[in-house]
Tab-separated table of C-alpha atoms in Angstrom:
chain	number	residue	atom	x	y	z
A	1	UNK	CA	13.894	8.339	-43.045
A	2	UNK	CA	12.378	9.538	-39.731
A	3	UNK	CA	15.064	11.396	-37.762
A	4	UNK	CA	12.821	12.697	-35.002
A	5	UNK	CA	13.793	9.913	-32.560
A	6	UNK	CA	17.499	10.726	-33.152
A	7	UNK	CA	16.864	14.388	-32.338
A	8	UNK	CA	14.958	13.316	-29.219
A	9	UNK	CA	17.854	11.094	-28.055
A	10	UNK	CA	20.391	13.861	-28.800
A	11	UNK	CA	18.231	16.346	-26.871
A	12	UNK	CA	17.980	14.030	-23.840
A	13	UNK	CA	21.741	13.366	-23.859
A	14	UNK	CA	22.642	17.051	-24.169
A	15	UNK	CA	20.124	18.018	-21.450
A	16	UNK	CA	21.778	15.487	-19.131
A	17	UNK	CA	25.199	16.868	-20.082
A	18	UNK	CA	23.972	20.451	-19.483
A	19	UNK	CA	22.579	19.455	-16.065
A	20	UNK	CA	26.091	18.453	-14.995
A	21	UNK	CA	27.265	21.957	-15.943
A	22	UNK	CA	24.365	23.598	-14.066
A	23	UNK	CA	25.396	21.691	-10.906
A	24	UNK	CA	29.064	22.597	-11.508
A	25	UNK	CA	28.159	26.293	-11.998
A	26	UNK	CA	26.190	26.464	-8.772
A	27	UNK	CA	28.921	24.711	-6.803
A	28	UNK	CA	31.546	27.381	-7.643
A	29	UNK	CA	32.636	29.437	-4.650
A	30	UNK	CA	33.900	32.538	-6.394
A	31	UNK	CA	32.614	34.754	-9.151
A	32	UNK	CA	35.028	34.213	-12.062
A	33	UNK	CA	34.753	30.387	-12.235
A	34	UNK	CA	31.005	30.745	-11.653
A	35	UNK	CA	30.700	33.030	-14.688
A	36	UNK	CA	32.922	30.766	-16.827
A	37	UNK	CA	30.804	27.720	-16.011
A	38	UNK	CA	27.669	29.796	-16.496
A	39	UNK	CA	28.824	30.643	-20.034
A	40	UNK	CA	29.589	26.979	-20.796
A	41	UNK	CA	26.157	25.962	-19.482
A	42	UNK	CA	24.504	28.629	-21.655
A	43	UNK	CA	26.323	27.331	-24.751
A	44	UNK	CA	25.419	23.692	-24.050
A	45	UNK	CA	21.769	24.518	-23.347
A	46	UNK	CA	21.533	26.574	-26.551
A	47	UNK	CA	23.068	23.674	-28.485
A	48	UNK	CA	20.693	21.170	-26.880
A	49	UNK	CA	17.645	23.388	-27.481
A	50	UNK	CA	18.214	23.529	-31.285
A	51	UNK	CA	17.552	19.842	-32.183
A	52	UNK	CA	14.609	19.607	-29.756
A	53	UNK	CA	13.217	22.964	-30.967
A	54	UNK	CA	12.866	24.116	-27.364
A	55	UNK	CA	12.632	27.796	-28.263
A	56	UNK	CA	11.911	29.302	-24.798
A	57	UNK	CA	15.141	27.714	-23.442
A	58	UNK	CA	17.001	28.843	-26.561
A	59	UNK	CA	15.856	32.462	-26.138
A	60	UNK	CA	16.538	32.488	-22.387
A	61	UNK	CA	20.119	31.254	-22.743
A	62	UNK	CA	20.743	33.449	-25.801
A	63	UNK	CA	20.015	36.385	-23.461
A	64	UNK	CA	21.993	34.972	-20.515
A	65	UNK	CA	25.082	34.207	-22.597
A	66	UNK	CA	26.011	37.845	-23.463
A	67	UNK	CA	25.066	38.903	-19.912
A	68	UNK	CA	27.397	36.336	-18.326
A	69	UNK	CA	30.121	37.206	-20.833
A	70	UNK	CA	29.830	40.925	-20.089
A	71	UNK	CA	29.950	40.384	-16.317
A	72	UNK	CA	32.986	38.118	-16.667
A	73	UNK	CA	34.685	40.765	-18.810
A	74	UNK	CA	33.959	43.401	-16.097
A	75	UNK	CA	35.470	41.177	-13.382
A	76	UNK	CA	38.591	40.404	-15.387
A	77	UNK	CA	39.028	44.049	-16.321
A	78	UNK	CA	38.718	45.063	-12.659
A	79	UNK	CA	41.429	42.591	-11.598
A	80	UNK	CA	43.641	43.786	-14.485
A	81	UNK	CA	43.162	47.460	-13.540
A	82	UNK	CA	43.905	46.912	-9.830
A	83	UNK	CA	46.970	44.814	-10.714
A	84	UNK	CA	48.154	47.532	-13.113
A	85	UNK	CA	47.634	50.173	-10.430
A	86	UNK	CA	49.737	48.225	-7.889
A	87	UNK	CA	52.600	48.120	-10.390
A	88	UNK	CA	52.389	51.769	-11.468
A	89	UNK	CA	50.982	54.907	-9.779
A	90	UNK	CA	48.914	53.355	-6.924
A	91	UNK	CA	45.876	55.187	-8.293
A	92	UNK	CA	42.374	54.048	-7.381
A	93	UNK	CA	40.760	55.245	-10.607
A	94	UNK	CA	39.550	51.694	-11.283
A	95	UNK	CA	36.924	52.217	-8.592
A	96	UNK	CA	35.202	54.973	-10.581
A	97	UNK	CA	32.757	52.700	-12.476
A	98	UNK	CA	31.414	51.490	-9.115
A	99	UNK	CA	30.954	54.959	-7.668
A	100	UNK	CA	27.950	57.256	-7.524
A	101	UNK	CA	28.113	60.994	-8.082
A	102	UNK	CA	27.329	63.493	-5.335
A	103	UNK	CA	27.245	67.272	-5.608
A	104	UNK	CA	28.638	69.258	-2.693
A	105	UNK	CA	27.917	72.883	-1.850
A	106	UNK	CA	30.536	75.169	-0.304
A	107	UNK	CA	30.563	74.731	3.479
A	108	UNK	CA	29.095	71.238	3.323
A	109	UNK	CA	30.757	68.608	5.473
A	110	UNK	CA	31.396	65.346	3.685
A	111	UNK	CA	32.240	63.518	6.902
A	112	UNK	CA	33.301	64.260	10.459
A	113	UNK	CA	36.268	63.197	12.576
A	114	UNK	CA	35.511	60.149	14.766
A	115	UNK	CA	32.390	59.363	12.751
A	116	UNK	CA	32.008	55.724	11.735
A	117	UNK	CA	33.416	55.416	8.210
A	118	UNK	CA	31.160	53.735	5.678
A	119	UNK	CA	32.355	54.927	2.279
A	120	UNK	CA	35.319	56.292	0.370
A	121	UNK	CA	35.348	59.296	-1.933
A	122	UNK	CA	37.012	60.421	-5.153
A	123	UNK	CA	37.281	64.164	-5.739
A	124	UNK	CA	36.176	65.093	-9.260
A	125	UNK	CA	35.955	68.885	-9.011
A	126	UNK	CA	35.747	71.732	-6.476
A	127	UNK	CA	37.945	72.296	-3.424
A	128	UNK	CA	37.958	70.068	-0.359
A	129	UNK	CA	39.898	70.517	2.864
A	130	UNK	CA	40.710	68.301	5.837
A	131	UNK	CA	39.609	70.590	8.675
A	132	UNK	CA	41.885	69.424	11.523
A	133	UNK	CA	45.130	69.400	9.513
A	134	UNK	CA	44.165	72.219	7.135
A	135	UNK	CA	45.361	70.143	4.157
A	136	UNK	CA	43.585	70.849	0.880
A	137	UNK	CA	43.025	67.760	-1.240
A	138	UNK	CA	43.647	67.957	-4.986
A	139	UNK	CA	41.203	66.904	-7.679
A	140	UNK	CA	41.673	63.177	-8.309
A	141	UNK	CA	42.432	62.369	-4.660
A	142	UNK	CA	40.852	59.385	-2.963
A	143	UNK	CA	39.745	59.908	0.650
A	144	UNK	CA	38.730	57.323	3.218
A	145	UNK	CA	40.222	54.179	1.695
A	146	UNK	CA	41.914	53.187	4.970
A	147	UNK	CA	38.704	53.517	6.994
A	148	UNK	CA	37.563	50.237	5.494
A	149	UNK	CA	40.629	48.355	6.654
A	150	UNK	CA	41.225	50.058	10.010
A	151	UNK	CA	40.000	48.070	13.032
A	152	UNK	CA	38.172	51.025	14.579
A	153	UNK	CA	36.448	52.079	11.308
A	154	UNK	CA	36.512	55.697	12.463
A	155	UNK	CA	37.307	58.811	10.439
A	156	UNK	CA	40.546	60.407	11.519
A	157	UNK	CA	39.757	63.878	10.089
A	158	UNK	CA	36.816	66.028	8.997
A	159	UNK	CA	36.386	66.736	5.283
A	160	UNK	CA	34.806	70.038	4.287
A	161	UNK	CA	33.843	71.272	0.840
A	162	UNK	CA	35.246	74.812	0.589
A	163	UNK	CA	34.264	75.417	-3.047
A	164	UNK	CA	31.264	73.709	-4.678
A	165	UNK	CA	32.186	70.577	-6.569
A	166	UNK	CA	31.451	66.968	-7.337
A	167	UNK	CA	32.676	63.841	-5.574
A	168	UNK	CA	32.166	60.182	-6.348
A	169	UNK	CA	31.441	57.843	-3.485
A	170	UNK	CA	31.484	54.105	-3.022
A	171	UNK	CA	30.180	52.233	-0.028
A	172	UNK	CA	32.593	49.911	1.787
A	173	UNK	CA	29.980	47.164	1.489
A	174	UNK	CA	30.276	47.345	-2.313
A	175	UNK	CA	34.070	47.082	-2.138
A	176	UNK	CA	33.741	44.216	0.363
A	177	UNK	CA	31.401	42.424	-2.053
A	178	UNK	CA	33.961	42.784	-4.860
A	179	UNK	CA	36.621	41.537	-2.452
A	180	UNK	CA	34.653	38.461	-1.379
A	181	UNK	CA	33.421	37.597	-4.870
A	182	UNK	CA	36.828	37.800	-6.423
A	183	UNK	CA	39.940	36.607	-4.544
A	184	UNK	CA	42.321	37.964	-7.219
A	185	UNK	CA	40.801	41.425	-6.790
A	186	UNK	CA	41.062	41.048	-2.992
A	187	UNK	CA	44.733	40.146	-3.178
A	188	UNK	CA	45.674	43.089	-5.386
A	189	UNK	CA	43.436	45.445	-3.403
A	190	UNK	CA	45.305	44.536	-0.215
A	191	UNK	CA	48.645	45.041	-1.968
A	192	UNK	CA	47.475	48.415	-3.259
A	193	UNK	CA	46.216	49.553	0.174
A	194	UNK	CA	49.476	48.433	1.833
A	195	UNK	CA	51.535	50.191	-0.841
A	196	UNK	CA	49.581	53.425	-0.275
A	197	UNK	CA	50.078	53.070	3.483
A	198	UNK	CA	53.832	52.542	3.071
A	199	UNK	CA	53.957	55.541	0.736
A	200	UNK	CA	52.270	57.675	3.452
A	201	UNK	CA	54.736	56.417	6.075
A	202	UNK	CA	57.626	57.298	3.760
A	203	UNK	CA	56.246	60.831	3.255
A	204	UNK	CA	55.886	61.261	7.029
A	205	UNK	CA	59.454	60.071	7.585
A	206	UNK	CA	60.683	62.567	4.998
A	207	UNK	CA	58.772	65.367	6.755
A	208	UNK	CA	60.186	64.323	10.109
A	209	UNK	CA	63.670	64.292	8.644
A	210	UNK	CA	63.122	67.802	7.225
A	211	UNK	CA	62.051	69.040	10.669
A	212	UNK	CA	64.965	67.313	12.367
A	213	UNK	CA	67.700	68.460	9.938
A	214	UNK	CA	67.923	72.182	10.877
A	215	UNK	CA	68.557	71.320	14.533
A	216	UNK	CA	71.655	69.375	13.580
A	217	UNK	CA	72.699	71.529	10.621
A	218	UNK	CA	72.661	74.855	12.440
A	219	UNK	CA	74.215	74.536	15.910
A	220	UNK	CA	73.630	77.491	18.186
A	221	UNK	CA	76.547	79.937	18.322
A	222	UNK	CA	78.506	79.952	21.524
B	1	UNK	CA	19.768	24.107	10.982
B	2	UNK	CA	20.597	26.917	13.426
B	3	UNK	CA	23.503	28.081	11.251
B	4	UNK	CA	21.266	28.018	8.149
B	5	UNK	CA	18.675	30.165	9.932
B	6	UNK	CA	21.431	32.467	11.128
B	7	UNK	CA	22.694	32.877	7.526
B	8	UNK	CA	19.164	33.625	6.296
B	9	UNK	CA	18.733	36.151	9.079
B	10	UNK	CA	22.005	37.851	8.092
B	11	UNK	CA	20.885	37.959	4.442
B	12	UNK	CA	17.574	39.577	5.368
B	13	UNK	CA	18.940	41.719	8.219
B	14	UNK	CA	17.972	44.950	6.464
B	15	UNK	CA	14.342	43.887	6.335
B	16	UNK	CA	13.795	41.896	9.510
B	17	UNK	CA	16.126	43.768	11.862
B	18	UNK	CA	19.346	42.911	13.658
B	19	UNK	CA	20.304	39.525	14.961
B	20	UNK	CA	22.443	40.876	17.789
B	21	UNK	CA	20.188	42.395	20.428
B	22	UNK	CA	22.720	42.338	23.276
B	23	UNK	CA	22.480	45.709	25.045
B	24	UNK	CA	25.766	47.626	25.129
B	25	UNK	CA	27.563	48.379	28.389
B	26	UNK	CA	28.304	51.997	29.321
B	27	UNK	CA	31.892	52.863	28.372
B	28	UNK	CA	34.617	52.329	30.982
B	29	UNK	CA	36.017	55.324	32.834
B	30	UNK	CA	32.831	57.400	32.999
B	31	UNK	CA	33.121	60.548	35.157
B	32	UNK	CA	31.400	60.606	38.558
B	33	UNK	CA	27.645	60.834	38.382
B	34	UNK	CA	27.428	60.113	34.629
B	35	UNK	CA	26.617	56.400	34.899
B	36	UNK	CA	22.850	56.778	35.650
B	37	UNK	CA	22.414	59.271	32.779
B	38	UNK	CA	24.265	56.997	30.329
B	39	UNK	CA	22.458	53.895	31.525
B	40	UNK	CA	19.068	55.573	31.162
B	41	UNK	CA	20.019	56.830	27.700
B	42	UNK	CA	21.039	53.316	26.596
B	43	UNK	CA	17.656	51.943	27.702
B	44	UNK	CA	15.868	54.794	26.003
B	45	UNK	CA	17.672	54.193	22.687
B	46	UNK	CA	17.136	50.424	22.843
B	47	UNK	CA	13.442	51.140	23.262
B	48	UNK	CA	13.605	53.774	20.508
B	49	UNK	CA	15.454	51.761	17.873
B	50	UNK	CA	17.423	48.764	19.145
B	51	UNK	CA	20.670	47.578	20.697
B	52	UNK	CA	22.743	48.491	17.598
B	53	UNK	CA	21.568	52.088	17.802
B	54	UNK	CA	22.406	52.196	21.533
B	55	UNK	CA	25.887	50.930	20.608
B	56	UNK	CA	26.272	53.870	18.213
B	57	UNK	CA	25.424	56.163	21.158
B	58	UNK	CA	28.075	54.490	23.331
B	59	UNK	CA	30.654	54.787	20.518
B	60	UNK	CA	29.893	58.483	20.104
B	61	UNK	CA	30.088	59.031	23.845
B	62	UNK	CA	33.445	57.258	24.039
B	63	UNK	CA	34.999	60.220	22.167
B	64	UNK	CA	34.676	62.268	25.353
B	65	UNK	CA	35.570	59.642	27.960
B	66	UNK	CA	38.834	60.261	29.786
B	67	UNK	CA	39.379	63.728	28.325
B	68	UNK	CA	40.849	66.159	30.823
B	69	UNK	CA	39.084	69.112	29.202
B	70	UNK	CA	35.631	67.547	29.686
B	71	UNK	CA	34.487	67.680	33.315
B	72	UNK	CA	31.786	65.487	34.830
B	73	UNK	CA	29.056	68.107	34.425
B	74	UNK	CA	29.817	68.688	30.745
B	75	UNK	CA	30.058	64.958	30.084
B	76	UNK	CA	26.663	64.413	31.735
B	77	UNK	CA	25.133	67.115	29.551
B	78	UNK	CA	26.667	65.659	26.368
B	79	UNK	CA	25.296	62.237	27.351
B	80	UNK	CA	21.824	63.584	28.123
B	81	UNK	CA	21.481	65.878	25.122
B	82	UNK	CA	22.890	63.351	22.671
B	83	UNK	CA	20.352	60.753	23.848
B	84	UNK	CA	17.624	63.356	23.446
B	85	UNK	CA	18.710	64.245	19.914
B	86	UNK	CA	19.236	60.625	18.906
B	87	UNK	CA	15.682	59.810	19.975
B	88	UNK	CA	14.182	62.518	17.793
B	89	UNK	CA	10.413	62.822	17.532
B	90	UNK	CA	9.017	61.432	14.327
B	91	UNK	CA	5.579	59.858	13.746
B	92	UNK	CA	7.106	56.448	14.571
B	93	UNK	CA	8.329	57.726	17.945
B	94	UNK	CA	4.977	59.261	18.785
B	95	UNK	CA	3.243	55.944	17.970
B	96	UNK	CA	5.774	54.141	20.214
B	97	UNK	CA	5.135	56.597	23.059
B	98	UNK	CA	1.387	56.278	22.675
B	99	UNK	CA	1.615	52.489	22.913
B	100	UNK	CA	3.879	52.789	25.968
B	101	UNK	CA	1.358	55.150	27.578
B	102	UNK	CA	-1.361	52.593	26.910
B	103	UNK	CA	0.685	49.877	28.603
B	104	UNK	CA	1.394	52.010	31.671
B	105	UNK	CA	-2.064	53.556	31.864
B	106	UNK	CA	-4.123	50.340	31.552
B	107	UNK	CA	-6.762	50.418	34.271
B	108	UNK	CA	-5.805	53.914	35.314
B	109	UNK	CA	-8.828	56.222	34.825
B	110	UNK	CA	-6.650	59.317	35.260
B	111	UNK	CA	-4.143	58.073	32.703
B	112	UNK	CA	-3.069	60.078	29.667
B	113	UNK	CA	-5.486	61.034	26.935
B	114	UNK	CA	-6.292	58.160	24.580
B	115	UNK	CA	-6.611	60.461	21.599
B	116	UNK	CA	-3.846	62.676	20.303
B	117	UNK	CA	-3.835	64.762	17.133
B	118	UNK	CA	-0.454	66.047	15.917
B	119	UNK	CA	0.289	68.302	12.969
B	120	UNK	CA	3.163	67.365	10.664
B	121	UNK	CA	4.406	68.780	7.427
B	122	UNK	CA	4.076	66.470	4.426
B	123	UNK	CA	7.859	66.294	3.962
B	124	UNK	CA	8.306	65.394	7.650
B	125	UNK	CA	5.806	62.576	7.367
B	126	UNK	CA	7.230	61.150	4.151
B	127	UNK	CA	10.793	61.671	5.422
B	128	UNK	CA	10.205	59.019	8.101
B	129	UNK	CA	9.920	56.369	5.360
B	130	UNK	CA	12.932	54.590	3.815
B	131	UNK	CA	14.812	56.848	1.377
B	132	UNK	CA	14.112	54.527	-1.579
B	133	UNK	CA	10.374	55.115	-1.085
B	134	UNK	CA	10.487	58.655	0.297
B	135	UNK	CA	12.732	60.331	-2.277
B	136	UNK	CA	10.482	59.837	-5.337
B	137	UNK	CA	7.437	60.865	-3.275
B	138	UNK	CA	9.254	63.973	-2.012
B	139	UNK	CA	10.188	64.858	-5.612
B	140	UNK	CA	6.530	64.687	-6.626
B	141	UNK	CA	5.449	66.727	-3.566
B	142	UNK	CA	8.127	69.298	-4.371
B	143	UNK	CA	6.865	69.638	-7.930
B	144	UNK	CA	3.316	70.080	-6.672
B	145	UNK	CA	4.500	72.574	-4.047
B	146	UNK	CA	2.979	70.490	-1.265
B	147	UNK	CA	6.044	69.732	0.877
B	148	UNK	CA	5.152	72.412	3.432
B	149	UNK	CA	1.482	71.544	3.634
B	150	UNK	CA	0.379	70.431	7.059
B	151	UNK	CA	-1.462	67.281	7.780
B	152	UNK	CA	-3.128	66.218	11.032
B	153	UNK	CA	-2.396	62.701	12.206
B	154	UNK	CA	-4.495	61.073	14.905
B	155	UNK	CA	-2.657	58.821	17.343
B	156	UNK	CA	-5.455	57.048	19.109
B	157	UNK	CA	-5.710	54.151	21.531
B	158	UNK	CA	-9.495	54.437	21.774
B	159	UNK	CA	-10.340	51.625	19.406
B	160	UNK	CA	-8.791	48.287	18.467
B	161	UNK	CA	-8.224	49.608	14.957
B	162	UNK	CA	-6.453	52.691	16.407
B	163	UNK	CA	-4.126	50.470	18.481
B	164	UNK	CA	-3.503	48.205	15.470
B	165	UNK	CA	-2.586	51.284	13.403
B	166	UNK	CA	-0.216	52.523	16.120
B	167	UNK	CA	1.480	49.114	16.155
B	168	UNK	CA	1.950	49.225	12.377
B	169	UNK	CA	3.372	52.763	12.624
B	170	UNK	CA	5.675	51.775	15.512
B	171	UNK	CA	6.770	48.731	13.472
B	172	UNK	CA	8.172	51.095	10.835
B	173	UNK	CA	11.138	51.600	13.179
B	174	UNK	CA	12.820	48.641	11.429
B	175	UNK	CA	13.382	50.916	8.451
B	176	UNK	CA	13.984	54.129	10.392
B	177	UNK	CA	17.742	54.026	9.879
B	178	UNK	CA	17.200	53.984	6.100
B	179	UNK	CA	14.997	57.080	6.192
B	180	UNK	CA	15.705	60.520	4.776
B	181	UNK	CA	15.103	62.007	8.220
B	182	UNK	CA	17.626	59.710	9.903
B	183	UNK	CA	20.338	60.687	7.393
B	184	UNK	CA	19.727	64.345	8.314
B	185	UNK	CA	19.609	63.657	12.053
B	186	UNK	CA	22.818	61.647	11.875
B	187	UNK	CA	24.559	64.523	10.054
B	188	UNK	CA	23.182	66.951	12.649
B	189	UNK	CA	24.431	64.953	15.663
B	190	UNK	CA	27.850	64.552	14.017
B	191	UNK	CA	28.013	68.266	13.320
B	192	UNK	CA	27.075	69.130	16.889
B	193	UNK	CA	29.732	66.731	18.272
B	194	UNK	CA	32.247	68.114	15.780
B	195	UNK	CA	31.523	71.644	17.004
B	196	UNK	CA	31.913	70.529	20.644
B	197	UNK	CA	35.247	68.909	19.727
B	198	UNK	CA	36.472	72.004	17.881
B	199	UNK	CA	35.388	74.224	20.739
B	200	UNK	CA	37.388	72.089	23.192
B	201	UNK	CA	40.409	72.542	20.947
B	202	UNK	CA	39.991	76.249	20.071
B	203	UNK	CA	37.844	77.868	22.787
B	204	UNK	CA	37.395	75.508	25.758
B	205	UNK	CA	35.475	78.163	27.734
B	206	UNK	CA	32.706	78.076	25.092
B	207	UNK	CA	32.408	74.279	24.931
B	208	UNK	CA	29.632	74.135	27.497
B	209	UNK	CA	27.602	76.743	25.577
B	210	UNK	CA	28.056	74.741	22.364
B	211	UNK	CA	26.908	71.564	24.155
B	212	UNK	CA	23.806	73.349	25.433
B	213	UNK	CA	22.802	74.499	21.934
B	214	UNK	CA	21.468	70.972	21.367
B	215	UNK	CA	18.346	71.788	23.338
B	216	UNK	CA	17.425	74.395	20.698
B	217	UNK	CA	16.341	71.542	18.409
B	218	UNK	CA	13.353	69.751	19.888
B	219	UNK	CA	9.945	68.385	19.079
B	220	UNK	CA	8.448	68.069	15.616
B	221	UNK	CA	6.667	70.163	12.984
B	222	UNK	CA	7.221	73.906	12.869
B	223	UNK	CA	8.896	74.128	16.299
B	224	UNK	CA	11.504	71.566	15.254
B	225	UNK	CA	12.146	73.244	11.918
B	226	UNK	CA	12.483	76.667	13.568
B	227	UNK	CA	14.921	75.293	16.160
B	228	UNK	CA	16.974	73.687	13.430
B	229	UNK	CA	17.362	76.825	11.296
B	230	UNK	CA	18.120	78.937	14.389
B	231	UNK	CA	20.804	76.458	15.462
B	232	UNK	CA	22.424	76.492	12.021
B	233	UNK	CA	22.304	80.306	11.963
B	234	UNK	CA	24.205	80.530	15.276
B	235	UNK	CA	26.726	77.827	14.398
B	236	UNK	CA	27.359	79.084	10.832
B	237	UNK	CA	27.365	82.754	11.865
B	238	UNK	CA	29.391	82.604	15.076
B	239	UNK	CA	30.894	79.265	16.110
B	240	UNK	CA	32.296	77.934	12.836
B	241	UNK	CA	33.940	81.203	11.684
B	242	UNK	CA	35.500	81.557	15.164
B	243	UNK	CA	36.978	78.043	15.015
B	244	UNK	CA	38.115	78.594	11.412
B	245	UNK	CA	39.932	81.761	12.546
B	246	UNK	CA	37.783	83.980	10.299
B	247	UNK	CA	36.053	85.762	13.214
B	248	UNK	CA	38.111	87.095	16.149
B	249	UNK	CA	35.474	86.440	18.797
B	250	UNK	CA	37.096	86.436	22.234
B	251	UNK	CA	34.087	85.260	24.214
B	252	UNK	CA	32.144	82.852	22.055
B	253	UNK	CA	30.052	81.618	25.001
B	254	UNK	CA	28.714	85.141	25.682
B	255	UNK	CA	28.061	85.663	21.957
B	256	UNK	CA	26.061	82.429	21.769
B	257	UNK	CA	24.063	83.407	24.857
B	258	UNK	CA	23.335	86.827	23.303
B	259	UNK	CA	22.248	85.241	20.018
B	260	UNK	CA	20.095	82.644	21.790
B	261	UNK	CA	18.327	85.427	23.675
B	262	UNK	CA	17.283	86.853	20.289
B	263	UNK	CA	15.723	83.600	19.107
B	264	UNK	CA	12.024	84.104	18.311
B	265	UNK	CA	9.418	81.915	16.662
B	266	UNK	CA	10.014	83.759	13.403
B	267	UNK	CA	10.784	81.759	10.236
B	268	UNK	CA	12.518	84.818	8.712
B	269	UNK	CA	14.801	85.070	11.790
B	270	UNK	CA	14.891	88.875	11.591
B	271	UNK	CA	15.939	89.499	15.214
B	272	UNK	CA	18.393	86.606	15.338
B	273	UNK	CA	20.107	87.560	12.072
B	274	UNK	CA	20.380	91.178	13.241
B	275	UNK	CA	21.984	90.184	16.561
B	276	UNK	CA	24.412	87.799	14.833
B	277	UNK	CA	25.356	90.557	12.363
B	278	UNK	CA	25.947	92.982	15.274
B	279	UNK	CA	28.114	90.496	17.172
B	280	UNK	CA	30.152	89.797	14.032
B	281	UNK	CA	30.571	93.501	13.292
B	282	UNK	CA	31.727	94.175	16.888
B	283	UNK	CA	34.177	91.284	16.810
B	284	UNK	CA	35.635	92.271	13.432
B	285	UNK	CA	35.979	95.899	14.543
B	286	UNK	CA	37.693	94.844	17.790
B	287	UNK	CA	39.978	92.556	15.792
B	288	UNK	CA	40.878	95.362	13.373
B	289	UNK	CA	41.598	97.746	16.278
B	290	UNK	CA	43.786	95.147	17.977
B	291	UNK	CA	45.708	94.605	14.735
B	292	UNK	CA	46.145	98.365	14.206
B	293	UNK	CA	47.112	99.152	17.798
């Protein structure tokens, strides 16, 4: 019995079905649904390429399927990590995979006060000091995360490398892209930034209280 | 249709230039007499790079507007010198100037020379290109030991081909802000402004001398490089340690003037380094005496 016409009909039907998924994929506004529909389209096109023996399509989508899956996994992991960070130590370690390494020599200025802020930094090793306040930042500290959200976009302090080390940097544009592509990431990123801001305010209030206490505790002798 | 074109323009902004070419206004509250300097600088920077770059100038200038410790004369000098440093001389700038000369001098027999040969170092020439292109080339030049080799570039308006070449070179300004040289110049201007700011906070009497150090760095080629290393020697040897509290220098302005007087066209900076060492030794000795007595 000749089954070639059946395969041809099945191929045409599945190609039509796959086309609907291609349109659906391209109409997605954000990255996660786009990747999910991309994966479904890959699967359908692989399935439709088998009966019609359309090997170039089969190979192309066999390559695109793991790529889409990997990118989706990265996105979901990022959202999970940011969410976890909001609920635990407010760390920004999740940004590390998106950062590029930069070596700093002693005496090198990473950025200057009042300069337009364009990236944030993660201190990996060495010693770094905020010049105006004289505060030394510990290894593992993130610097410049508020510059992205502040209306003026200006650095509020100068950062100097006082002992050679390594920092990781990420451009605000990259973070903005993650934010726009992925609303869940954006939501948790905002919560994380606000939580860090509130934590800073709390620390300042504690410091103010410490300064204010002695004046009340130790009245001047008559 | 207009919004679609606008979106495409935004997408390709890095390659085709900015959409917003509205010139910036000088900042409000300028001191007396500063407005013409600022206005001229804005026009110069629009011509040099574009309205966005002029806006960066205005933003930088705004740091000093309304400050009680910055008088009108100092503000005018900051405005003038910053515009000068922000319009640094690279091969693109020289091509722009040559074309401007051609425009002004058309029909003028006593106009400027149509032919101009300038000597650049290889690294200076390549550094004017976008970093993505320049960095691998600079790595290769470094390996070959050719970065310091000099090359003569002819900027000529004598022939149609010469003018066409100048226009191509001047057109490279679209990518100037992505160049290796721009990254260095940006860091330099920020450092200079940072030093002016620190001087105003720590030694206000020396602020004017710090501002004036900007004119040490001028031109291109060897003169530019010499000015740059001399400037860093003075700032790293005298100004920064004074602001950090590591050098008890009472009169930083006089020390800078003394060091500047020792500046020679010497790449090894023998005289300058000696004078800086003497000033430091004197200051440390005076500081030790003051602490002992």
